[in-house]
Amino acid sequence: MATTSTHQVRTAVLPVAGFGTRFLPATKAMAKEMLTVVDKPLIQYAVEEALAAGIERFVLVTGRGKQAIEDHFDLAYELTATLKARGKDAAVAEITDFLPPPGAIHYVRQREALGLGHAVWCARELAGDGPFAVISPDDLVLAETPCLKQMVEAHAALGGNLVGVMDVPREQTDRYGILSTPNESDRTPTVEGLVEKPTPAEAPSTLSIIGRYILMPEVFEALGQHERGAGNEIQLTDAMAKLIGRQPFHGLRFEGERFDCGTKDGWLSANIAFSLADPDRRAATEATLRRFAANLD
Ligand code: G1P
């Protein structure tokens, strides 16, 4: 195994235990992370983004009814054999090329839906003793350089804790973790405070956290206190706030566009944006959009 410095980000934790209630009935019997944007499930985008950032170990925090995720990262033996027999090599590549090496994906279960902080805490024994990434598959980022790669590069210079951030309209601050920072417009603003889902009136800024984090393992100490926060859930934001002042803590205004695929509008926008970004699909997608636009009032 390659030797790695203690500062290298080798592990990614991917919380995938959520119910996906905003996507019912689609998510009644199917993991919401298996919803597709164009032709790939959300979880595959997340794993590919992590691989592109140099991640070697994946910890998926799952729950009941998420079997399809494990199957997606396994060999589909019959399908592969059938495609091979028919000479469909491109299709074989489509279903195997994205697989991390055998043994690189670990699964732990979050038994109860107690919040994002609790989901991350469930990965504590597998997250290693160096900085680790957290990726929420719902948050899909279209970018020239994959978002987590941008973060790993910034982290190599800054160390400590780093969260992906973007500006949101003030009326939406109650959907996000929000930064308090003295240098809000910098590319890597210093984090002086964090508050989970503040009302627009109470929000210290409009700089919000998206589902990309690089965290120091000390966050598990804070998560282990199981304190409840906003929505009576164990919040990752509250545990991170306890690290401020003890360790470097920055935001990264990443380059690219983020889509909240946990909502129908975000998911639909992601489908359009990713389809337009695919050279093989762009012309057909433009034609479809023009056809619909022509019928708008
Ligand atoms: C979670 C975090 C929040 C963050 C958001 C990004 O909230 O708790 O701090 O801003 O993800 O998507 P959730 O969307 O799970 O309510």
Tab-separated table of C-alpha atoms in Angstrom, residues 155-288:
chain	number	residue	atom	x	y	z
A	155	HIS	CA	-6.847	21.809	2.148
A	156	ALA	CA	-3.248	20.893	1.310
A	157	ALA	CA	-2.405	24.589	1.779
A	158	LEU	CA	-4.766	25.430	4.654
A	159	GLY	CA	-4.974	22.245	6.764
A	160	GLY	CA	-7.576	21.877	9.511
A	161	ASN	CA	-11.244	21.890	8.580
A	162	LEU	CA	-12.681	23.068	5.288
A	163	VAL	CA	-16.277	23.347	4.097
A	164	GLY	CA	-17.550	23.974	0.565
A	165	VAL	CA	-19.537	27.226	0.572
A	166	MET	CA	-21.678	29.335	-1.720
A	167	ASP	CA	-23.858	32.427	-1.462
A	168	VAL	CA	-27.586	31.853	-1.128
A	169	PRO	CA	-30.514	34.312	-1.181
A	170	ARG	CA	-31.108	35.574	2.377
A	171	GLU	CA	-34.626	34.113	2.447
A	172	GLN	CA	-33.067	30.628	2.114
A	173	THR	CA	-30.635	30.701	5.058
A	174	ASP	CA	-32.975	28.442	7.056
A	175	ARG	CA	-32.120	25.541	4.724
A	176	TYR	CA	-28.358	25.559	5.368
A	177	GLY	CA	-25.465	25.745	7.787
A	178	ILE	CA	-24.364	29.394	7.659
A	179	LEU	CA	-20.906	30.900	8.261
A	180	SER	CA	-19.969	33.795	10.448
A	181	THR	CA	-16.787	35.192	8.900
A	182	PRO	CA	-14.761	38.403	8.874
A	183	ASN	CA	-13.788	38.005	5.202
A	184	GLU	CA	-16.984	36.874	3.511
A	185	SER	CA	-15.936	37.699	-0.052
A	186	ASP	CA	-12.576	35.876	0.058
A	187	ARG	CA	-12.133	32.595	-1.813
A	188	THR	CA	-11.296	30.857	1.467
A	189	PRO	CA	-13.142	32.808	4.168
A	190	THR	CA	-12.089	32.195	7.764
A	191	VAL	CA	-14.821	30.497	9.793
A	192	GLU	CA	-15.446	32.295	13.093
A	193	GLY	CA	-18.849	30.810	13.774
A	194	LEU	CA	-21.342	28.330	12.339
A	195	VAL	CA	-25.077	28.174	12.814
A	196	GLU	CA	-27.438	25.531	11.477
A	197	LYS	CA	-30.496	26.754	9.592
A	198	PRO	CA	-30.831	30.263	11.054
A	199	THR	CA	-33.818	32.412	10.111
A	200	PRO	CA	-33.010	35.089	7.498
A	201	ALA	CA	-33.121	37.724	10.262
A	202	GLU	CA	-30.692	35.829	12.493
A	203	ALA	CA	-28.259	34.596	9.820
A	204	PRO	CA	-24.760	36.025	10.374
A	205	SER	CA	-24.140	35.994	6.593
A	206	THR	CA	-25.570	34.428	3.448
A	207	LEU	CA	-22.576	32.156	2.970
A	208	SER	CA	-23.894	28.623	3.229
A	209	ILE	CA	-22.317	25.198	3.550
A	210	ILE	CA	-22.981	22.655	0.816
A	211	GLY	CA	-22.515	18.909	1.197
A	212	ARG	CA	-18.705	18.904	0.839
A	213	TYR	CA	-16.495	18.857	3.913
A	214	ILE	CA	-12.934	18.002	4.901
A	215	LEU	CA	-12.866	17.482	8.647
A	216	MET	CA	-10.340	16.641	11.318
A	217	PRO	CA	-11.040	13.473	13.338
A	218	GLU	CA	-11.525	15.555	16.511
A	219	VAL	CA	-15.040	16.263	15.211
A	220	PHE	CA	-15.971	12.768	16.416
A	221	GLU	CA	-15.386	13.828	20.042
A	222	ALA	CA	-17.983	16.560	19.645
A	223	LEU	CA	-20.360	14.281	17.730
A	224	GLY	CA	-20.004	11.666	20.479
A	225	GLN	CA	-21.763	14.021	22.891
A	226	HIS	CA	-24.974	13.413	20.893
A	227	GLU	CA	-26.265	16.923	21.531
A	228	ARG	CA	-29.450	17.755	19.695
A	229	GLY	CA	-29.660	20.957	17.668
A	230	ALA	CA	-31.895	22.427	14.954
A	231	GLY	CA	-34.892	20.215	14.187
A	232	ASN	CA	-34.028	18.170	17.311
A	233	GLU	CA	-31.366	16.391	15.227
A	234	ILE	CA	-27.681	15.748	15.960
A	235	GLN	CA	-26.179	18.336	13.646
A	236	LEU	CA	-22.766	18.113	11.991
A	237	THR	CA	-22.687	21.918	11.974
A	238	ASP	CA	-22.884	22.094	15.792
A	239	ALA	CA	-20.028	19.601	16.205
A	240	MET	CA	-17.894	21.499	13.676
A	241	ALA	CA	-18.554	24.739	15.538
A	242	LYS	CA	-16.758	23.253	18.558
A	243	LEU	CA	-13.524	22.989	16.543
A	244	ILE	CA	-13.407	26.702	15.730
A	245	GLY	CA	-10.478	28.342	17.508
A	246	ARG	CA	-8.871	24.947	18.214
A	247	GLN	CA	-7.953	24.183	14.614
A	248	PRO	CA	-7.793	26.146	11.346
A	249	PHE	CA	-11.284	26.392	9.841
A	250	HIS	CA	-12.092	27.800	6.423
A	251	GLY	CA	-14.756	27.822	3.761
A	252	LEU	CA	-13.955	27.301	0.092
A	253	ARG	CA	-15.925	29.157	-2.530
A	254	PHE	CA	-15.660	26.305	-5.014
A	255	GLU	CA	-15.832	26.847	-8.760
A	256	GLY	CA	-18.909	25.301	-10.389
A	257	GLU	CA	-22.668	25.077	-9.952
A	258	ARG	CA	-24.282	23.122	-7.154
A	259	PHE	CA	-27.656	21.422	-7.534
A	260	ASP	CA	-29.748	20.281	-4.590
A	261	CYS	CA	-30.932	16.951	-5.958
A	262	GLY	CA	-32.893	16.359	-2.767
A	263	THR	CA	-35.546	18.651	-4.261
A	264	LYS	CA	-37.487	18.174	-7.486
A	265	ASP	CA	-36.488	21.570	-8.884
A	266	GLY	CA	-32.812	21.021	-8.111
A	267	TRP	CA	-32.884	17.529	-9.562
A	268	LEU	CA	-34.627	18.705	-12.740
A	269	SER	CA	-32.130	21.571	-13.154
A	270	ALA	CA	-29.257	19.110	-12.675
A	271	ASN	CA	-30.637	16.880	-15.419
A	272	ILE	CA	-30.797	19.812	-17.815
A	273	ALA	CA	-27.365	21.173	-16.872
A	274	PHE	CA	-25.567	17.803	-17.012
A	275	SER	CA	-27.274	16.922	-20.285
A	276	LEU	CA	-26.247	20.254	-21.844
A	277	ALA	CA	-22.687	19.711	-20.570
A	278	ASP	CA	-22.431	16.356	-22.365
A	279	PRO	CA	-21.208	16.963	-25.942
A	280	ASP	CA	-23.104	13.872	-27.155
A	281	ARG	CA	-26.367	15.109	-25.666
A	282	ARG	CA	-26.139	18.867	-26.043
A	283	ALA	CA	-27.854	19.277	-29.430
A	284	ALA	CA	-30.784	17.003	-28.554
A	285	THR	CA	-31.214	18.685	-25.176
A	286	GLU	CA	-31.221	22.146	-26.759
A	287	ALA	CA	-33.878	21.001	-29.222
A	288	THR	CA	-36.024	19.691	-26.375
